[in-house]
Amino acid sequence: MQVGDLIRVKKGQNTYEGILMPFENELDDKFITIKLENGYNVGFKLEAVSVKVVRKGKPFSATMPKVDILHKKGLPDIAIIGTGGTVASKIDYMTGAVYPAFSPAELLQLVPELGDIANISGKEILSIASEDIRISDWKNIGASIIDQFNEGCKGVVVTHGTDTLHFTSAMLSFMLRGLQNPVVMVGAQRSSDRPSSDAAFNLVSSVNFSRTDCKEVAVCMHSSLNDDHCLIHRGTRVRKLHTSRRDAFVSVNCPPIAKVMGAKNIEFISSYKNNAEGDLYLDDAIEEKVALIKTYPGARDIVAAYVDKGYKGIILEGTGLGHVPMTLYDEICRGIEEEVVFGMTSQCINGRVNMNVYRGGRMLKEAGVIPLEDMLPETAWCKMCWVLGHHSDYSEIKEAMLADVAGEIRPTSRIDTYDIGRW
Amino acid sequence: MQVGDLIRVKKGQNTYEGILMPFENELDDKFITIKLENGYNVGFKLEAVSVKVVRKGKPFSATMPKVDILHKKGLPDIAIIGTGGTVASKIDYMTGAVYPAFSPAELLQLVPELGDIANISGKEILSIASEDIRISDWKNIGASIIDQFNEGCKGVVVTHGTDTLHFTSAMLSFMLRGLQNPVVMVGAQRSSDRPSSDAAFNLVSSVNFSRTDCKEVAVCMHSSLNDDHCLIHRGTRVRKLHTSRRDAFVSVNCPPIAKVMGAKNIEFISSYKNNAEGDLYLDDAIEEKVALIKTYPGARDIVAAYVDKGYKGIILEGTGLGHVPMTLYDEICRGIEEEVVFGMTSQCINGRVNMNVYRGGRMLKEAGVIPLEDMLPETAWCKMCWVLGHHSDYSEIKEAMLADVAGEIRPTSRIDTYDIGRW
């Protein structure tokens, strides 16, 4: 039984038939995963099933016709950097075979439209499940992006698993200073091989957008259940809001930047950064001891635990306008005494914190908790890691957290109004 | 200077004029809050401003004409239980005076339409900021609701602050067994005194819905920025998704139960429970040592901290389909060895967890983490508190967590498909 074989799995009364998927690592010898004809993956515990090979698989390379790669004059050079996730696996698994599809020939074979809009180069630098992404990975991805630009690429596309795509896009937005060209992150929600899968369409749309004059880190994902267009979200303003739907990624507290219709036209729908500031470089000074805490009624112990562990910064995801239960108040005050920096965001996701309206908020603000306006909690966590990599003085940290670096915050000068917001 | 006075506050170059709001407690002697003419509250640190009384206020009772309360035959008896929050404060603060508006006369004076649809009684049992709600408060609220039904009320409305309204509605959904009549929770997003404030409209709509044959705990809140209707959400399926907008409350993973047009008609838009099961009673056996953890890239220390503190249950709010970074894997396994029960939900909010698709999910499920299908993290936390109050055996706990008690979970019998969901 080899990866790529069509196998039949019997479990109790039920029989399943599908292509044997690659094992992810040595821990997987207890499980097998097959891809059903309908495109879905099913996992089985080996000891609970009986397995039979129906048809041997063919290696991917054998089924792929040759493609001539011509460097077409007039088309921009675009680099695609692979980090793992469903975009890649969609491509890998088309025949059930493992194949990192990052050579130009492979990419063009799988998504021919790419050849009409760009000269593509590809490089897989990581292959991890995105929930396992770490700060060191972000530094590597950032350095690879800089390399591609230094080699003359007009734009860089980064493929990424969707679980933490919005964390990575926010962190890169802070780390990549002086962008002269677009960095477009792209994922796919469905590893299914259905004609309606979002992988190819998202990839073409992201390459198309990477040719524009947008000097930001952006996220390109499906906008609806139809194949009509993708949306381009600002890297600091986007969140995954559905576990499985293809339109799971949504801009929060601001409109998306653009609509992209695959390889076809691009419609800008809000303002974006198109002026470069200074030279391109990677600013990856990061403090790793930063926590993200979602509060809940009666929560206690958790702030104290992080303070005791030597954490330097804590992003609170409070309720409503930025509140925590008073059970946490003393723990927060002790943290502040021990020079831990606290920032407040809201678990409502949409809208703006306002710590002036109610007593609880005022007390926390008075104690030194920084109200982070309309910043997403995930973005605030990334920013705190980055800001604490640069500053150790509280007032400098506060100023830096509240200064707009990459479109992540829109401060209000009015202390007396809620933001109606947009969602 | 007294509560209710019109005062002028000078802060630097700026002058603000408004009604002095009540002090919330003794800690407030450093702050004052005024309500501006536009309805917004502004807080000031007293030492930073100068203050002058422009016009003395009048006590609320003096400005309120007498209302004759007639018990009208043919109208149902509805009880309104007050627990604090903006619905009450909207009513309290109409003249800037503190007044718990929970006598029938006051409620009818402020919202006259109530008298056309019900015989109202009112009782304020708590007055807290909702972020401070505790398990003991939920037991009190539950007991008061039972009392009202035992006294013959046809329906009970509970006013509540919006920060944790969805936690309270979920917890009451589990604790109130054998409901024969509706319990409708209601809040208001705007304490503003504008004509367009949602407080009165939400209250009328909630009283209207409390007259139906729905035998569930429901939440009644504004559905849009217009005053055209409220939505009735299932108590276990609703979440606050905007810090300030009036339409902040949204049904997740299922449609709302009904639309209510104030005191006018009610349009049911999905199925609801209208058959009673056994007698009404309060089942308030609750385990308090339950934590809710939102994961983030590289998260560590936090699960171990709760395990060390003797927590009995932990709801994980993982990424995507229900994943956590591998940095937490050993901590979770140690917790499971020490008989801590783990349940998995998703920080995507919408959609369903599926721990069969990827290796990380399978490993956690194999270790004993319970995938909580399409349950909201907040609801899952309430349910875990309640289930652990009743069971100590892992397989009983697992069975109870996955059994549908109050519409909070829709299990799937298919292991191989994502749920397209509805959002």
mmCIF file of C-alpha atoms in Angstrom, chain B residues 157-382:
data_model
loop_
_atom_site.group_PDB
_atom_site.id
_atom_site.type_symbol
_atom_site.label_atom_id
_atom_site.label_comp_id
_atom_site.label_asym_id
_atom_site.label_seq_id
_atom_site.Cartn_x
_atom_site.Cartn_y
_atom_site.Cartn_z
ATOM 1 C CA VAL B 157 -38.166 39.135 30.842
ATOM 2 C CA VAL B 158 -34.640 39.604 32.261
ATOM 3 C CA THR B 159 -32.821 42.875 31.611
ATOM 4 C CA HIS B 160 -29.046 42.484 31.475
ATOM 5 C CA GLY B 161 -25.894 44.321 30.446
ATOM 6 C CA THR B 162 -24.758 43.355 26.971
ATOM 7 C CA ASP B 163 -21.115 42.427 27.698
ATOM 8 C CA THR B 164 -21.931 38.934 28.978
ATOM 9 C CA LEU B 165 -25.608 38.643 28.081
ATOM 10 C CA HIS B 166 -24.853 35.644 25.862
ATOM 11 C CA PHE B 167 -23.005 33.855 28.683
ATOM 12 C CA THR B 168 -25.991 34.356 31.003
ATOM 13 C CA SER B 169 -28.515 33.244 28.392
ATOM 14 C CA ALA B 170 -26.504 30.065 27.737
ATOM 15 C CA MET B 171 -26.088 29.260 31.434
ATOM 16 C CA LEU B 172 -29.802 29.815 32.151
ATOM 17 C CA SER B 173 -30.639 27.593 29.160
ATOM 18 C CA PHE B 174 -28.906 24.724 30.951
ATOM 19 C CA MET B 175 -30.023 25.529 34.503
ATOM 20 C CA LEU B 176 -33.747 26.081 33.846
ATOM 21 C CA ARG B 177 -35.221 22.613 33.279
ATOM 22 C CA GLY B 178 -38.810 21.970 32.221
ATOM 23 C CA LEU B 179 -39.622 25.504 31.073
ATOM 24 C CA GLN B 180 -43.347 25.894 30.423
ATOM 25 C CA ASN B 181 -43.101 29.499 29.215
ATOM 26 C CA PRO B 182 -40.572 31.873 27.628
ATOM 27 C CA VAL B 183 -37.648 33.485 29.422
ATOM 28 C CA VAL B 184 -36.532 36.452 27.314
ATOM 29 C CA MET B 185 -33.280 38.228 28.050
ATOM 30 C CA VAL B 186 -32.960 41.783 26.817
ATOM 31 C CA GLY B 187 -30.292 44.459 26.810
ATOM 32 C CA ALA B 188 -29.563 47.723 25.087
ATOM 33 C CA GLN B 189 -26.386 48.768 23.324
ATOM 34 C CA ARG B 190 -26.935 52.472 23.734
ATOM 35 C CA SER B 191 -27.470 54.195 27.037
ATOM 36 C CA SER B 192 -28.047 57.276 24.927
ATOM 37 C CA ASP B 193 -31.308 59.148 25.310
ATOM 38 C CA ARG B 194 -31.774 59.666 21.613
ATOM 39 C CA PRO B 195 -35.173 58.964 20.123
ATOM 40 C CA SER B 196 -33.472 56.150 18.195
ATOM 41 C CA SER B 197 -32.103 54.413 21.290
ATOM 42 C CA ASP B 198 -32.790 50.686 21.305
ATOM 43 C CA ALA B 199 -33.718 50.349 24.999
ATOM 44 C CA ALA B 200 -37.483 50.931 24.849
ATOM 45 C CA PHE B 201 -37.970 49.106 21.559
ATOM 46 C CA ASN B 202 -35.994 46.074 22.741
ATOM 47 C CA LEU B 203 -37.964 46.000 26.005
ATOM 48 C CA VAL B 204 -41.350 46.136 24.305
ATOM 49 C CA SER B 205 -40.294 43.471 21.822
ATOM 50 C CA SER B 206 -39.053 41.193 24.598
ATOM 51 C CA VAL B 207 -42.305 41.553 26.571
ATOM 52 C CA ASN B 208 -44.237 40.847 23.383
ATOM 53 C CA PHE B 209 -42.255 37.665 22.722
ATOM 54 C CA SER B 210 -42.548 36.544 26.348
ATOM 55 C CA ARG B 211 -46.286 36.022 25.650
ATOM 56 C CA THR B 212 -45.644 33.232 23.076
ATOM 57 C CA ASP B 213 -45.577 29.463 23.543
ATOM 58 C CA CYS B 214 -41.769 29.278 23.163
ATOM 59 C CA LYS B 215 -40.360 27.189 26.035
ATOM 60 C CA GLU B 216 -36.764 28.329 25.755
ATOM 61 C CA VAL B 217 -34.388 30.956 27.099
ATOM 62 C CA ALA B 218 -34.148 33.519 24.308
ATOM 63 C CA VAL B 219 -32.346 36.792 23.688
ATOM 64 C CA CYS B 220 -34.197 39.764 22.196
ATOM 65 C CA MET B 221 -32.066 42.470 20.595
ATOM 66 C CA HIS B 222 -32.173 44.963 17.741
ATOM 67 C CA SER B 223 -31.636 43.476 14.312
ATOM 68 C CA SER B 224 -30.465 46.522 12.385
ATOM 69 C CA LEU B 225 -29.747 50.196 12.651
ATOM 70 C CA ASN B 226 -33.434 50.908 12.039
ATOM 71 C CA ASP B 227 -36.205 50.639 14.562
ATOM 72 C CA ASP B 228 -38.134 48.171 12.471
ATOM 73 C CA HIS B 229 -37.683 44.901 14.354
ATOM 74 C CA CYS B 230 -35.842 42.894 16.952
ATOM 75 C CA LEU B 231 -34.548 39.375 16.485
ATOM 76 C CA ILE B 232 -35.135 36.555 18.943
ATOM 77 C CA HIS B 233 -32.001 34.432 19.285
ATOM 78 C CA ARG B 234 -31.717 31.037 20.970
ATOM 79 C CA GLY B 235 -29.971 31.538 24.324
ATOM 80 C CA THR B 236 -27.217 29.031 23.477
ATOM 81 C CA ARG B 237 -26.600 30.276 19.929
ATOM 82 C CA VAL B 238 -26.027 33.991 20.212
ATOM 83 C CA ARG B 239 -22.941 36.149 20.461
ATOM 84 C CA LYS B 240 -22.139 39.849 20.774
ATOM 85 C CA LEU B 241 -20.206 40.706 17.620
ATOM 86 C CA HIS B 242 -19.826 44.476 17.771
ATOM 87 C CA THR B 243 -18.667 46.677 20.634
ATOM 88 C CA SER B 244 -21.263 49.404 20.132
ATOM 89 C CA ARG B 245 -23.707 48.893 17.286
ATOM 90 C CA ARG B 246 -27.321 48.208 18.192
ATOM 91 C CA ASP B 247 -27.410 45.151 15.940
ATOM 92 C CA ALA B 248 -24.416 43.609 17.710
ATOM 93 C CA PHE B 249 -26.125 40.354 18.682
ATOM 94 C CA VAL B 250 -26.101 37.646 16.040
ATOM 95 C CA SER B 251 -27.319 34.053 15.909
ATOM 96 C CA VAL B 252 -24.396 31.750 15.119
ATOM 97 C CA ASN B 253 -24.648 28.464 13.214
ATOM 98 C CA CYS B 254 -28.442 28.588 13.133
ATOM 99 C CA PRO B 255 -31.133 31.062 12.149
ATOM 100 C CA PRO B 256 -32.797 33.297 14.765
ATOM 101 C CA ILE B 257 -36.097 32.037 16.155
ATOM 102 C CA ALA B 258 -38.270 35.032 15.287
ATOM 103 C CA LYS B 259 -38.613 38.647 14.270
ATOM 104 C CA VAL B 260 -40.567 40.891 16.629
ATOM 105 C CA MET B 261 -41.884 44.270 15.585
ATOM 106 C CA GLY B 262 -42.103 45.981 18.976
ATOM 107 C CA ALA B 263 -45.578 45.542 20.478
ATOM 108 C CA LYS B 264 -46.918 44.473 17.077
ATOM 109 C CA ASN B 265 -46.603 41.201 15.231
ATOM 110 C CA ILE B 266 -44.203 38.317 15.755
ATOM 111 C CA GLU B 267 -42.939 36.352 12.785
ATOM 112 C CA PHE B 268 -41.394 32.961 13.543
ATOM 113 C CA ILE B 269 -38.537 32.196 11.176
ATOM 114 C CA SER B 270 -37.285 28.856 12.487
ATOM 115 C CA SER B 271 -38.401 26.002 14.694
ATOM 116 C CA TYR B 272 -38.375 26.320 18.461
ATOM 117 C CA LYS B 273 -39.277 24.263 21.489
ATOM 118 C CA ASN B 274 -42.983 24.495 22.281
ATOM 119 C CA ASN B 275 -43.476 21.224 24.140
ATOM 120 C CA ALA B 276 -42.772 21.143 27.869
ATOM 121 C CA GLU B 277 -40.685 18.332 29.326
ATOM 122 C CA GLY B 278 -41.604 17.500 32.915
ATOM 123 C CA ASP B 279 -41.892 20.039 35.699
ATOM 124 C CA LEU B 280 -40.107 23.341 36.008
ATOM 125 C CA TYR B 281 -37.095 23.377 38.332
ATOM 126 C CA LEU B 282 -33.687 24.984 38.743
ATOM 127 C CA ASP B 283 -30.781 22.594 38.196
ATOM 128 C CA ASP B 284 -27.905 24.723 39.409
ATOM 129 C CA ALA B 285 -25.226 22.167 40.254
ATOM 130 C CA ILE B 286 -22.190 23.945 38.783
ATOM 131 C CA GLU B 287 -18.438 23.278 38.822
ATOM 132 C CA GLU B 288 -16.701 26.657 39.095
ATOM 133 C CA LYS B 289 -13.181 25.474 38.210
ATOM 134 C CA VAL B 290 -13.587 25.600 34.451
ATOM 135 C CA ALA B 291 -11.418 27.730 32.154
ATOM 136 C CA LEU B 292 -11.817 29.100 28.632
ATOM 137 C CA ILE B 293 -8.555 29.378 26.675
ATOM 138 C CA LYS B 294 -8.097 31.041 23.298
ATOM 139 C CA THR B 295 -4.987 29.659 21.622
ATOM 140 C CA TYR B 296 -2.492 31.628 19.540
ATOM 141 C CA PRO B 297 0.759 30.812 17.726
ATOM 142 C CA GLY B 298 3.399 29.423 20.064
ATOM 143 C CA ALA B 299 1.053 29.516 23.088
ATOM 144 C CA ARG B 300 2.431 27.638 26.086
ATOM 145 C CA ASP B 301 2.303 27.708 29.913
ATOM 146 C CA ILE B 302 -1.383 28.518 30.074
ATOM 147 C CA VAL B 303 -2.870 25.022 30.092
ATOM 148 C CA ALA B 304 -0.274 23.904 32.656
ATOM 149 C CA ALA B 305 -1.121 26.898 34.857
ATOM 150 C CA TYR B 306 -4.806 25.992 34.994
ATOM 151 C CA VAL B 307 -4.043 22.303 35.552
ATOM 152 C CA ASP B 308 -1.731 23.228 38.426
ATOM 153 C CA LYS B 309 -4.460 25.404 39.932
ATOM 154 C CA GLY B 310 -6.795 22.401 40.144
ATOM 155 C CA TYR B 311 -9.158 23.282 37.301
ATOM 156 C CA LYS B 312 -11.478 20.402 36.400
ATOM 157 C CA GLY B 313 -12.429 21.403 32.881
ATOM 158 C CA ILE B 314 -10.936 23.490 30.067
ATOM 159 C CA ILE B 315 -12.647 24.695 26.910
ATOM 160 C CA LEU B 316 -10.090 25.312 24.181
ATOM 161 C CA GLU B 317 -10.893 27.936 21.586
ATOM 162 C CA GLY B 318 -8.597 26.561 18.912
ATOM 163 C CA THR B 319 -7.845 27.774 15.395
ATOM 164 C CA GLY B 320 -9.664 26.650 12.256
ATOM 165 C CA LEU B 321 -11.298 23.240 12.484
ATOM 166 C CA GLY B 322 -10.124 22.804 16.098
ATOM 167 C CA HIS B 323 -6.343 22.930 16.323
ATOM 168 C CA VAL B 324 -3.845 24.136 18.910
ATOM 169 C CA PRO B 325 -0.135 24.752 18.484
ATOM 170 C CA MET B 326 1.929 21.659 19.278
ATOM 171 C CA THR B 327 3.606 23.735 22.014
ATOM 172 C CA LEU B 328 0.470 23.004 24.075
ATOM 173 C CA TYR B 329 0.179 19.314 23.254
ATOM 174 C CA ASP B 330 2.198 17.944 26.188
ATOM 175 C CA GLU B 331 0.447 20.288 28.640
ATOM 176 C CA ILE B 332 -2.933 19.026 27.428
ATOM 177 C CA CYS B 333 -1.832 15.385 27.692
ATOM 178 C CA ARG B 334 -0.642 15.967 31.261
ATOM 179 C CA GLY B 335 -3.965 17.628 32.090
ATOM 180 C CA ILE B 336 -5.851 14.638 30.719
ATOM 181 C CA GLU B 337 -3.670 12.316 32.841
ATOM 182 C CA GLU B 338 -4.696 14.402 35.849
ATOM 183 C CA GLU B 339 -8.365 13.978 34.842
ATOM 184 C CA VAL B 340 -8.959 17.476 33.540
ATOM 185 C CA VAL B 341 -11.619 17.337 30.814
ATOM 186 C CA PHE B 342 -10.897 19.252 27.586
ATOM 187 C CA GLY B 343 -13.446 20.364 25.003
ATOM 188 C CA MET B 344 -12.550 21.847 21.610
ATOM 189 C CA THR B 345 -14.286 24.792 19.936
ATOM 190 C CA SER B 346 -13.126 27.219 17.243
ATOM 191 C CA GLN B 347 -12.143 30.868 17.429
ATOM 192 C CA CYS B 348 -13.594 31.187 13.913
ATOM 193 C CA ILE B 349 -16.942 31.439 15.754
ATOM 194 C CA ASN B 350 -18.913 30.318 12.710
ATOM 195 C CA GLY B 351 -18.825 26.731 11.488
ATOM 196 C CA ARG B 352 -18.059 23.386 13.033
ATOM 197 C CA VAL B 353 -14.898 21.845 14.428
ATOM 198 C CA ASN B 354 -13.655 18.741 12.680
ATOM 199 C CA MET B 355 -10.727 17.023 14.327
ATOM 200 C CA ASN B 356 -10.532 14.207 11.766
ATOM 201 C CA VAL B 357 -9.120 16.175 8.867
ATOM 202 C CA TYR B 358 -5.581 17.004 9.984
ATOM 203 C CA ARG B 359 -2.991 15.182 12.066
ATOM 204 C CA GLY B 360 -2.959 17.743 14.915
ATOM 205 C CA GLY B 361 -6.698 17.447 15.394
ATOM 206 C CA ARG B 362 -6.594 13.659 15.273
ATOM 207 C CA MET B 363 -3.836 13.506 17.874
ATOM 208 C CA LEU B 364 -5.765 15.724 20.291
ATOM 209 C CA LYS B 365 -8.986 13.789 19.753
ATOM 210 C CA GLU B 366 -7.112 10.531 20.263
ATOM 211 C CA ALA B 367 -5.687 11.910 23.523
ATOM 212 C CA GLY B 368 -9.230 12.566 24.760
ATOM 213 C CA VAL B 369 -10.067 16.163 23.798
ATOM 214 C CA ILE B 370 -13.805 16.265 23.025
ATOM 215 C CA PRO B 371 -14.687 17.946 19.685
ATOM 216 C CA LEU B 372 -17.712 20.111 20.467
ATOM 217 C CA GLU B 373 -19.103 20.216 16.933
ATOM 218 C CA ASP B 374 -20.792 23.559 16.173
ATOM 219 C CA MET B 375 -21.063 24.831 19.766
ATOM 220 C CA LEU B 376 -20.019 28.400 20.549
ATOM 221 C CA PRO B 377 -16.972 28.642 22.862
ATOM 222 C CA GLU B 378 -18.911 30.716 25.427
ATOM 223 C CA THR B 379 -21.798 28.243 25.417
ATOM 224 C CA ALA B 380 -19.360 25.331 25.671
ATOM 225 C CA TRP B 381 -17.762 26.936 28.723
ATOM 226 C CA CYS B 382 -21.179 27.330 30.423
#
